[in-house]
């Protein structure tokens, strides 16, 4: 998919991308277009350009049409717009080469007006609740290309591994199957092993498997073949997958260094590891009735420790493009993002297929954008990033919890799981309780990060809490403790006074 992002240059009061406060950090806000018409994209630009400074071309229909993308880009730039392009991962070789060449000259063509590349959408969410190719190595043999190494996590959480013709399947519950050379071996967590010998048309059970003529690897030996045995392994393959895709497909890492091109994405999970993958900034997706403080705390916490920028992407999280927040909620989400220090806010606008209105954004949403621009962005009394972080909550290292209860994108694992593989556990509940406690205590003034020696938190936060910190005493506990002490003091006071009087009288002091 090819997406064009645009931001208005600092040219006037209305279209300025710079904050009007003393904070020199720029701020960008805008909408997306997901249709198939260049003219409609231009009309949307004309509609929102007086109260936004961002435009996003998010069209699956125009993604292969470089001339259309250039036309919209040039139209945006003639209106004083910055530009950035989206590059998806699901492109055939021919289009990949063409787009790679286009990206290579974009910075030279447009200079500082070309911001960077929106590469892949929701890599973290896909890891949590979709099927993902984690690693793939192809070799050319006598009969063409073949997989020498192929690692996949499917939507149910199963890990599939192909190595030199041997197929392994590692299930989340511990079951393993191994398919090789005409036989299928199934290992169960309780130690049971069965074997289907297709070449000799035999089936072996625990009762007769000792009669099988060839050696069978043990359960422990097969488990060692799984490259994703725990959270640390999952984090490693996720980050390596993203890095390899960026480097191999478009040489994006090289462009970051040589051409100062920013690479970013929008996501709803695993922000911490998105940054670790090499993204320069991440947009946290906010949906209808979403936990805004939680998502901002997670994405901002990661950005702060990685020393990078962040933003929010207002969208639907129910996979129904028309299920957007209403205008008032959208305004509040944008305002919270702005005051919490977001550098980018983008509002999702899908194609509606309605000839009278091609946008899923309705009049109330456009009014919310205009109100936000006037009452917040252009209001000198409202300070960008005025809400300062006062505390941090530190979660376990590489604990890739989805943190959402919205079901699965493709009807597999739910999004409230670990790395899209393992079910939540008692640790998850402890983290959930601690997060709720600290979010209730600090709201948007809380950062949430993950324990990692490479990104220390010492001397960065005044108040540090850990996922396993004891919860603060409730008012009832406080009242019970100190009320009891107060009653004891009242009862003991006359006894102490009488005792002192008796003591001093005996000593003839009184």
XYZ file of C-alpha atoms in Angstrom:
510
model
C 0.000 0.000 0.000
C 1.242 3.511 -0.783
C 0.230 6.246 1.641
C 1.017 9.917 1.423
C 1.299 11.989 4.548
C 1.421 15.725 4.386
C 1.988 18.485 6.903
C 1.621 22.206 6.372
C 4.791 24.253 6.487
C 5.238 27.161 8.866
C 3.743 29.770 6.570
C 0.987 31.495 8.507
C -1.203 31.522 11.586
C -3.728 28.994 10.290
C -1.412 26.517 8.555
C 1.517 26.663 10.930
C 2.908 23.311 12.032
C 4.837 24.934 14.856
C 3.376 25.199 18.335
C 2.427 28.709 19.352
C 3.736 28.224 22.880
C 7.335 28.490 24.044
C 7.702 24.757 23.351
C 9.420 24.540 19.940
C 8.300 20.969 19.290
C 6.094 20.908 16.158
C 2.609 19.451 16.172
C 0.796 17.807 13.275
C -2.920 16.944 13.021
C -4.852 15.642 10.034
C -7.075 13.034 8.381
C -6.705 10.089 6.004
C -8.295 9.357 2.630
C -8.950 5.727 1.648
C -10.743 6.098 -1.672
C -9.773 5.561 -5.305
C -10.153 9.050 -6.777
C -7.406 11.624 -7.076
C -10.046 14.322 -7.361
C -11.768 13.211 -4.153
C -8.423 13.286 -2.350
C -7.875 16.854 -3.533
C -11.373 17.835 -2.453
C -10.731 16.410 1.019
C -7.509 18.417 1.214
C -9.456 21.549 0.331
C -12.085 20.726 2.969
C -9.722 20.292 5.915
C -6.701 22.435 5.051
C -7.983 25.434 7.048
C -7.976 23.507 10.327
C -5.472 20.669 9.883
C -1.857 20.407 8.826
C -1.707 16.711 7.969
C -3.105 14.739 5.034
C -2.842 10.955 4.664
C -3.498 9.104 1.414
C -4.460 5.623 2.642
C -5.843 3.988 -0.473
C -5.489 0.345 -1.474
C -6.775 1.348 -4.906
C -4.077 3.938 -5.581
C -1.202 2.113 -3.937
C 0.280 0.864 -7.238
C -0.374 4.107 -9.100
C 2.814 6.112 -8.665
C 1.617 8.897 -10.959
C -1.543 9.337 -8.832
C 0.529 9.431 -5.663
C 2.839 12.017 -7.206
C -0.120 14.114 -8.362
C -1.642 14.184 -4.880
C 1.761 14.825 -3.354
C 2.421 17.740 -5.670
C -1.060 19.121 -5.009
C -0.374 18.940 -1.305
C 2.985 20.654 -1.674
C 1.591 23.495 -3.732
C -0.581 24.152 -0.687
C 2.577 24.270 1.456
C 2.483 20.673 2.660
C 5.158 18.326 3.909
C 4.981 14.782 2.504
C 5.698 11.234 3.599
C 4.943 7.901 1.924
C 3.550 4.639 3.238
C 5.137 1.387 2.058
C 3.428 -1.903 2.879
C 5.112 -5.265 3.257
C 2.785 -7.207 0.937
C 4.165 -6.100 -2.419
C 5.295 -8.208 -5.377
C 8.886 -7.997 -6.565
C 8.199 -5.683 -9.503
C 6.286 -3.103 -7.485
C 8.797 -3.348 -4.655
C 11.644 -2.425 -6.987
C 9.671 0.463 -8.501
C 8.656 1.872 -5.143
C 12.167 1.451 -3.765
C 13.512 3.596 -6.610
C 10.759 6.169 -5.990
C 11.625 6.375 -2.313
C 15.305 6.669 -3.088
C 14.798 9.907 -5.015
C 11.904 11.336 -2.945
C 14.169 13.164 -0.499
C 16.258 14.593 -3.321
C 13.128 15.648 -5.203
C 11.270 17.284 -2.315
C 13.991 18.042 0.210
C 12.827 18.980 3.674
C 9.198 18.788 2.581
C 9.530 15.006 2.461
C 9.203 13.858 6.099
C 9.654 10.124 5.877
C 8.091 6.687 5.423
C 5.045 5.144 7.093
C 6.240 1.545 6.873
C 3.774 -1.291 7.531
C 0.585 -0.865 9.540
C 0.161 -2.405 12.993
C 3.130 -4.795 13.130
C 2.483 -5.260 16.853
C -1.243 -5.944 16.481
C -0.545 -8.474 13.729
C 1.889 -10.290 16.013
C -0.746 -10.441 18.743
C -3.773 -11.710 16.828
C -2.875 -12.603 13.230
C -0.690 -14.979 11.247
C 2.826 -13.598 10.831
C 5.858 -14.829 8.890
C 8.693 -14.325 11.368
C 11.590 -15.535 9.272
C 12.046 -16.935 5.782
C 15.180 -18.172 4.018
C 14.928 -19.260 0.373
C 17.486 -21.269 -1.566
C 17.574 -22.053 -5.270
C 17.781 -25.735 -6.078
C 17.330 -28.014 -9.039
C 13.574 -27.436 -9.117
C 13.597 -23.705 -8.350
C 13.225 -21.820 -5.091
C 12.588 -23.756 -1.885
C 12.342 -22.913 1.794
C 15.504 -23.747 3.663
C 14.098 -22.126 6.804
C 10.538 -20.925 7.353
C 9.172 -19.685 10.703
C 5.502 -18.681 11.121
C 3.281 -17.780 14.062
C -0.337 -18.373 13.135
C -3.415 -16.694 14.587
C -4.049 -19.533 17.051
C -0.614 -19.088 18.613
C 0.921 -22.122 16.946
C 4.565 -21.871 15.852
C 5.308 -23.541 12.510
C 8.920 -24.251 11.600
C 10.257 -25.741 8.363
C 13.947 -26.648 8.361
C 15.429 -28.538 5.415
C 12.230 -30.436 4.694
C 11.287 -31.189 8.298
C 8.063 -29.554 9.492
C 7.554 -28.782 13.193
C 4.365 -27.476 14.761
C 4.582 -26.211 18.351
C 1.176 -25.634 19.944
C 0.637 -23.229 22.872
C -0.533 -26.086 25.141
C 2.782 -27.943 24.674
C 1.720 -30.414 21.972
C 4.236 -30.864 19.141
C 3.991 -32.541 15.728
C 6.964 -33.423 13.537
C 6.458 -34.319 9.867
C 9.420 -35.789 8.026
C 10.179 -38.443 5.400
C 6.790 -40.109 5.329
C 6.090 -40.132 9.053
C 4.183 -37.934 11.472
C 5.178 -37.945 15.149
C 2.893 -36.342 17.729
C 4.220 -35.440 21.174
C 1.822 -34.659 24.018
C 2.728 -32.690 27.175
C 1.969 -35.719 29.379
C 4.752 -37.692 27.678
C 2.531 -39.661 25.296
C 3.903 -40.187 21.775
C 2.094 -41.468 18.678
C 3.548 -42.086 15.227
C 1.974 -42.497 11.787
C 4.277 -44.406 9.420
C 2.709 -43.687 6.052
C 5.357 -45.487 4.017
C 4.589 -48.802 5.725
C 0.959 -48.010 6.566
C 1.478 -48.442 10.322
C 0.252 -46.466 13.318
C 2.062 -46.616 16.640
C 0.594 -45.824 20.055
C 2.223 -45.762 23.514
C 1.457 -49.465 23.763
C 3.500 -50.549 20.729
C 5.758 -47.629 19.853
C 8.774 -49.415 21.310
C 8.526 -51.824 18.379
C 9.186 -49.029 15.870
C 12.463 -49.794 14.124
C 13.928 -46.268 13.826
C 15.044 -43.928 16.597
C 12.560 -41.301 17.778
C 13.801 -37.999 19.312
C 12.608 -37.315 22.854
C 10.084 -34.599 23.690
C 12.855 -32.534 25.297
C 15.033 -32.800 22.188
C 12.202 -31.636 19.942
C 11.278 -28.731 22.240
C 14.808 -27.396 21.796
C 14.097 -26.943 18.080
C 11.458 -24.315 18.869
C 12.988 -20.843 18.351
C 10.129 -19.198 20.315
C 10.059 -20.875 23.708
C 9.530 -17.815 25.917
C 8.933 -14.047 25.990
C 12.580 -13.220 25.310
C 12.580 -15.408 22.201
C 9.313 -13.876 20.984
C 10.653 -10.330 21.402
C 13.826 -11.240 19.542
C 12.121 -12.792 16.502
C 9.560 -9.947 16.342
C 12.219 -7.238 16.344
C 14.476 -9.134 13.935
C 11.530 -9.678 11.565
C 10.803 -5.951 11.409
C 14.451 -4.981 11.032
C 15.045 -7.526 8.286
C 11.946 -6.440 6.357
C 12.964 -2.787 6.469
C 16.533 -3.492 5.467
C 16.017 -6.170 2.834
C 13.003 -4.720 1.060
C 13.714 -1.009 0.806
C 17.099 -0.477 2.505
C 15.196 1.777 4.889
C 17.809 1.613 7.641
C 20.360 2.941 5.174
C 17.983 5.742 4.143
C 17.544 6.693 7.805
C 21.273 7.253 8.121
C 22.155 8.643 4.705
C 19.051 10.634 3.733
C 17.585 11.597 7.138
C 14.303 9.853 6.294
C 12.089 9.125 9.299
C 10.409 5.714 9.474
C 7.205 5.342 11.464
C 4.097 3.211 11.906
C 0.682 3.195 13.606
C -0.047 0.372 16.029
C -2.297 -0.771 18.862
C 0.067 -3.148 20.706
C 3.771 -3.736 21.415
C 4.854 -0.097 20.993
C 8.010 -0.784 23.003
C 9.266 -3.337 20.478
C 8.166 -1.219 17.511
C 10.703 1.359 18.661
C 13.265 -1.380 19.268
C 12.719 -2.493 15.667
C 14.039 0.853 14.445
C 10.969 3.057 13.990
C 11.621 6.744 14.603
C 8.117 7.326 15.931
C 4.966 5.324 16.577
C 1.317 6.421 16.483
C -0.813 4.688 19.129
C -4.241 3.794 17.780
C -7.158 5.064 19.854
C -10.652 3.701 19.263
C -14.155 4.352 20.459
C -14.429 4.148 24.265
C -10.720 3.316 24.408
C -8.450 3.655 27.447
C -6.698 6.798 26.271
C -4.492 7.250 29.352
C -3.272 3.652 29.133
C -2.322 3.833 25.440
C -0.644 7.223 25.813
C 1.268 6.028 28.884
C 2.573 3.020 26.948
C 3.582 4.763 23.713
C 4.951 7.888 25.417
C 6.856 5.795 27.967
C 8.563 3.860 25.189
C 9.292 7.035 23.196
C 10.752 8.787 26.246
C 13.213 6.008 27.060
C 14.168 5.498 23.419
C 14.549 9.255 22.946
C 12.054 9.434 20.070
C 8.765 11.107 19.102
C 5.235 9.712 19.412
C 1.652 10.401 18.444
C -1.880 8.991 18.260
C -4.046 7.631 15.437
C -7.793 7.975 16.063
C -9.556 5.031 14.460
C -11.975 2.154 14.953
C -10.697 -0.866 16.848
C -13.687 -3.105 16.175
C -12.611 -3.599 12.526
C -15.737 -1.760 11.432
C -14.514 1.380 9.686
C -17.781 3.184 10.385
C -17.569 2.550 14.150
C -15.681 5.730 14.994
C -15.960 7.754 18.177
C -18.431 10.637 18.046
C -17.243 14.210 17.602
C -17.036 15.020 21.317
C -15.018 11.915 22.197
C -12.734 12.513 19.236
C -12.135 16.098 20.367
C -11.257 14.899 23.873
C -8.868 12.252 22.534
C -7.093 14.854 20.390
C -6.925 17.331 23.268
C -5.544 14.693 25.657
C -2.925 13.693 23.088
C -1.877 17.304 22.562
C -1.650 18.194 26.237
C 0.234 14.948 26.974
C 2.896 15.927 24.420
C 2.022 14.025 21.241
C 3.771 15.370 18.163
C 1.313 13.763 15.731
C -2.463 13.178 15.720
C -4.097 11.511 12.696
C -7.823 10.810 12.324
C -8.748 7.730 10.300
C -11.147 8.297 7.400
C -12.014 5.198 5.351
C -13.751 5.129 1.980
C -17.527 4.890 2.482
C -18.647 3.928 -1.081
C -21.376 6.544 -0.719
C -21.349 8.772 -3.824
C -22.859 11.622 -1.805
C -20.165 11.414 0.867
C -17.038 9.302 0.164
C -15.810 9.813 3.733
C -16.689 7.814 6.851
C -15.951 10.983 8.801
C -19.208 12.868 9.290
C -19.869 16.555 9.795
C -19.531 16.211 13.571
C -15.999 14.853 13.112
C -14.939 17.702 10.824
C -16.430 20.137 13.332
C -14.448 18.438 16.114
C -11.252 18.856 14.089
C -11.959 22.533 13.469
C -12.830 23.084 17.124
C -9.624 21.325 18.181
C -7.554 23.454 15.828
C -9.081 26.733 17.058
C -9.583 26.005 20.762
C -6.404 24.005 21.368
C -3.700 24.133 18.688
C -4.069 27.849 17.889
C -4.926 28.825 21.463
C -1.933 30.465 23.145
C -3.521 29.719 26.526
C -3.189 25.962 25.921
C 0.349 24.631 26.183
C 1.480 21.714 24.072
C 2.793 19.027 26.432
C 1.536 20.863 29.501
C 0.787 17.570 31.267
C 4.116 16.477 32.740
C 4.988 12.919 33.663
C 5.212 12.389 37.421
C 5.626 8.615 37.698
C 6.569 5.458 35.827
C 5.300 1.893 36.072
C 7.863 -0.746 35.096
C 6.557 -4.023 33.643
C 8.554 -7.294 33.276
C 11.173 -7.431 30.547
C 9.820 -8.526 27.154
C 6.330 -9.136 28.560
C 4.496 -8.709 25.230
C 0.936 -8.570 26.499
C -1.708 -7.437 23.992
C -3.705 -5.592 26.697
C -6.957 -5.541 24.699
C -10.156 -7.592 24.928
C -11.540 -7.093 21.435
C -11.217 -10.605 20.015
C -9.015 -11.661 17.122
C -8.592 -10.008 13.735
C -8.819 -13.342 11.934
C -10.705 -15.367 14.524
C -7.708 -16.981 16.186
C -6.049 -15.971 19.435
C -7.673 -13.065 21.270
C -5.753 -9.818 21.596
C -5.533 -10.233 25.373
C -2.618 -12.675 25.218
C 1.183 -12.794 25.275
C 2.910 -12.333 21.905
C -0.102 -13.902 20.208
C 1.083 -17.277 21.534
C 0.436 -17.821 25.232
C -2.626 -17.212 27.363
C -2.514 -14.680 30.170
C -1.656 -15.862 33.680
C -1.461 -14.757 37.317
C 1.348 -12.345 36.457
C -0.940 -10.701 33.915
C -3.628 -10.171 36.533
C -1.076 -8.679 38.912
C 0.093 -6.301 36.175
C -3.502 -5.419 35.276
C -4.280 -4.509 38.892
C -1.090 -2.465 39.254
C -1.740 -0.609 35.988
C -5.273 0.263 37.006
C -4.097 1.484 40.399
C -1.394 3.742 38.952
C -3.570 5.013 36.097
C -6.264 5.934 38.622
C -3.601 7.665 40.692
C -1.740 9.558 37.945
C -3.847 9.441 34.759
C -1.989 11.039 31.840
C 0.939 11.823 34.157
C 2.058 8.175 34.136
C 4.543 6.477 31.804
C 4.472 2.684 31.394
C 7.732 1.026 30.313
C 9.379 -2.392 30.323
C 12.337 -3.468 32.390
C 15.431 -3.382 30.170
C 19.033 -2.717 31.289
C 19.689 -0.998 27.962
C 17.129 1.698 28.840
C 17.556 2.570 32.531
C 14.953 4.640 34.354
C 17.096 5.869 37.235
C 17.204 9.673 37.593
C 14.443 10.051 34.981
C 11.323 9.789 37.165
C 10.474 11.055 40.634
C 8.172 8.144 41.417
C 8.987 4.597 40.269
C 6.629 1.654 40.667
C 7.116 -1.947 39.600
C 4.507 -4.429 38.463
C 4.994 -6.473 41.634
C 5.137 -3.515 44.038
C 2.752 -3.885 46.989
C -0.467 -1.971 46.329
C -1.023 1.212 48.345
C -3.043 0.793 51.515
C -6.715 1.494 51.064
C -8.526 4.154 53.087
C -10.188 1.371 55.077
C -6.787 -0.121 55.960
C -5.447 3.306 56.883
C -8.501 4.131 58.986
C -8.452 0.767 60.754
C -4.782 1.065 61.655
C -4.734 4.647 62.876
C -8.187 4.591 64.457
C -7.034 1.688 66.585
C -3.910 3.580 67.635
C -5.978 6.666 68.451
C -8.385 4.679 70.652
C -5.468 3.048 72.433
C -3.857 6.436 73.078
C -7.094 7.882 74.505
C -7.528 4.929 76.848
C -3.933 4.977 78.013
C -3.694 8.749 78.531
C -5.513 8.954 81.942
C -3.615 5.933 83.186
C -0.289 7.548 82.314
C -1.336 10.884 83.916
C -2.431 9.195 87.173
C 0.756 7.201 87.271
C 2.881 10.322 86.893
C 0.948 12.149 89.635
C 1.436 9.276 92.038
C 5.112 9.077 91.182
C 5.818 12.779 91.775
C 3.781 12.934 94.994
C 5.765 10.131 96.440
C 8.868 12.074 95.634
C 7.228 15.131 97.277
C 7.584 17.193 94.144
C 3.891 18.106 94.179
